[in-house]
XYZ file of C-alpha atoms in Angstrom:
136
model
C 3.081 -12.724 7.379
C 3.339 -13.606 3.694
C 1.733 -10.445 2.282
C 4.016 -8.224 4.383
C 7.021 -10.127 3.030
C 5.810 -9.640 -0.537
C 5.209 -5.954 0.081
C 8.707 -5.608 1.498
C 10.269 -7.488 -1.438
C 8.434 -5.246 -3.871
C 10.019 -2.225 -2.170
C 6.656 -0.805 -1.207
C 7.258 -0.569 2.564
C 8.139 3.013 3.493
C 11.700 3.520 4.774
C 11.992 3.344 8.507
C 8.874 1.243 8.950
C 9.913 -2.003 10.576
C 8.104 -5.317 10.649
C 4.614 -5.492 12.058
C 4.401 -6.032 15.822
C 4.600 -9.617 17.172
C 0.852 -9.576 17.935
C 0.102 -9.122 14.217
C 2.640 -11.647 12.983
C 1.201 -14.587 14.939
C -2.363 -15.708 15.406
C -3.860 -14.614 18.696
C -3.354 -17.066 21.531
C -6.432 -18.960 22.532
C -7.146 -20.318 25.994
C -4.967 -18.000 28.055
C -7.954 -16.666 29.946
C -7.990 -19.676 32.190
C -4.469 -18.797 33.326
C -5.609 -15.446 34.760
C -5.188 -15.303 38.463
C -8.219 -14.151 40.437
C -7.767 -13.319 44.047
C -10.233 -15.106 46.365
C -13.198 -12.928 47.143
C -16.935 -12.789 47.448
C -17.783 -12.618 43.769
C -15.051 -14.537 41.940
C -17.517 -16.227 39.588
C -18.724 -12.874 38.165
C -15.215 -11.505 37.920
C -14.019 -14.640 36.184
C -16.909 -14.487 33.732
C -16.143 -10.855 33.000
C -12.482 -11.597 32.424
C -13.319 -14.470 30.095
C -15.617 -12.264 28.059
C -12.996 -9.505 27.918
C -10.303 -11.976 26.841
C -12.540 -13.339 24.123
C -13.257 -9.828 22.773
C -9.553 -9.003 22.768
C -8.993 -12.160 20.764
C -11.593 -11.025 18.221
C -9.971 -7.610 17.988
C -6.584 -9.262 17.362
C -8.096 -11.300 14.546
C -9.614 -8.122 12.997
C -6.205 -6.416 13.260
C -4.545 -9.278 11.390
C -7.243 -9.184 8.713
C -6.804 -5.411 8.328
C -3.049 -5.721 8.035
C -3.509 -8.382 5.329
C -5.950 -6.119 3.447
C -3.578 -3.172 3.725
C -0.695 -5.265 2.380
C -2.865 -6.498 -0.541
C -3.930 -2.947 -1.294
C -0.284 -1.762 -1.224
C 0.715 -4.539 -3.690
C -2.150 -3.579 -5.992
C -1.233 0.089 -5.800
C 2.398 -0.766 -6.669
C 1.211 -2.702 -9.725
C -1.039 0.142 -10.773
C 1.779 2.606 -10.382
C 4.025 0.479 -12.667
C 1.213 0.348 -15.251
C 0.845 4.118 -15.033
C 4.569 4.683 -15.575
C 4.476 2.353 -18.555
C 1.471 4.124 -20.014
C 3.119 7.522 -19.521
C 6.334 6.391 -21.170
C 4.450 5.034 -24.168
C 2.363 8.223 -24.315
C 5.470 10.366 -24.159
C 7.062 8.381 -26.978
C 4.005 8.804 -29.165
C 3.993 12.529 -28.434
C 7.631 12.818 -29.448
C 6.925 10.953 -32.668
C 4.022 13.274 -33.409
C 6.187 16.304 -32.710
C 8.892 15.069 -35.052
C 6.316 14.599 -37.789
C 4.991 18.109 -37.162
C 8.491 19.568 -37.201
C 8.978 18.186 -40.688
C 5.754 19.768 -41.778
C 5.923 23.094 -39.967
C 8.813 25.187 -38.493
C 6.538 26.154 -35.598
C 6.954 22.667 -34.156
C 9.877 23.763 -32.041
C 7.598 25.987 -29.906
C 5.143 23.145 -29.330
C 7.899 20.629 -28.518
C 9.142 22.550 -25.544
C 5.593 22.909 -24.244
C 4.741 19.180 -24.643
C 7.972 17.974 -23.074
C 7.429 20.315 -20.132
C 3.852 19.107 -19.663
C 4.883 15.427 -19.802
C 7.677 15.872 -17.319
C 5.414 17.962 -15.057
C 2.761 15.207 -15.150
C 5.304 12.589 -14.262
C 6.567 14.668 -11.374
C 3.020 15.095 -10.030
C 2.297 11.379 -9.706
C 1.241 10.567 -6.170
C 3.708 8.685 -4.106
C 1.885 5.682 -2.720
C 3.098 4.939 0.757
C 1.430 2.948 3.441
C 1.723 3.840 7.101
C 0.454 1.354 9.625
């Protein structure tokens, strides 16, 4: 699956999580219901019809599973991009705060007290960022 590969290449797949199961990597097989063996009996037509319906529904569920996996992979890629943007924004914000602090230090000797507080708050904010992981 292409999206899974992209997610893996971006390093967004949690460690220890292997590839998706075979059933999700390949489109569901169609037409296997006719290969189902039915023992001869009084009501084989009804049983065969029930099995065909069940097989069809399982195929639909498989398609939904594949769609959901694709959507989860897309969401994971989007979250990774947003996380990078957030880190970039925080770095730029931190740089501007440092520049402001340096200007304030030149104006006031009290700037040293504020500097420690701002640096601590920036690093605390960075450490509190959510870790986006996807578990399937």
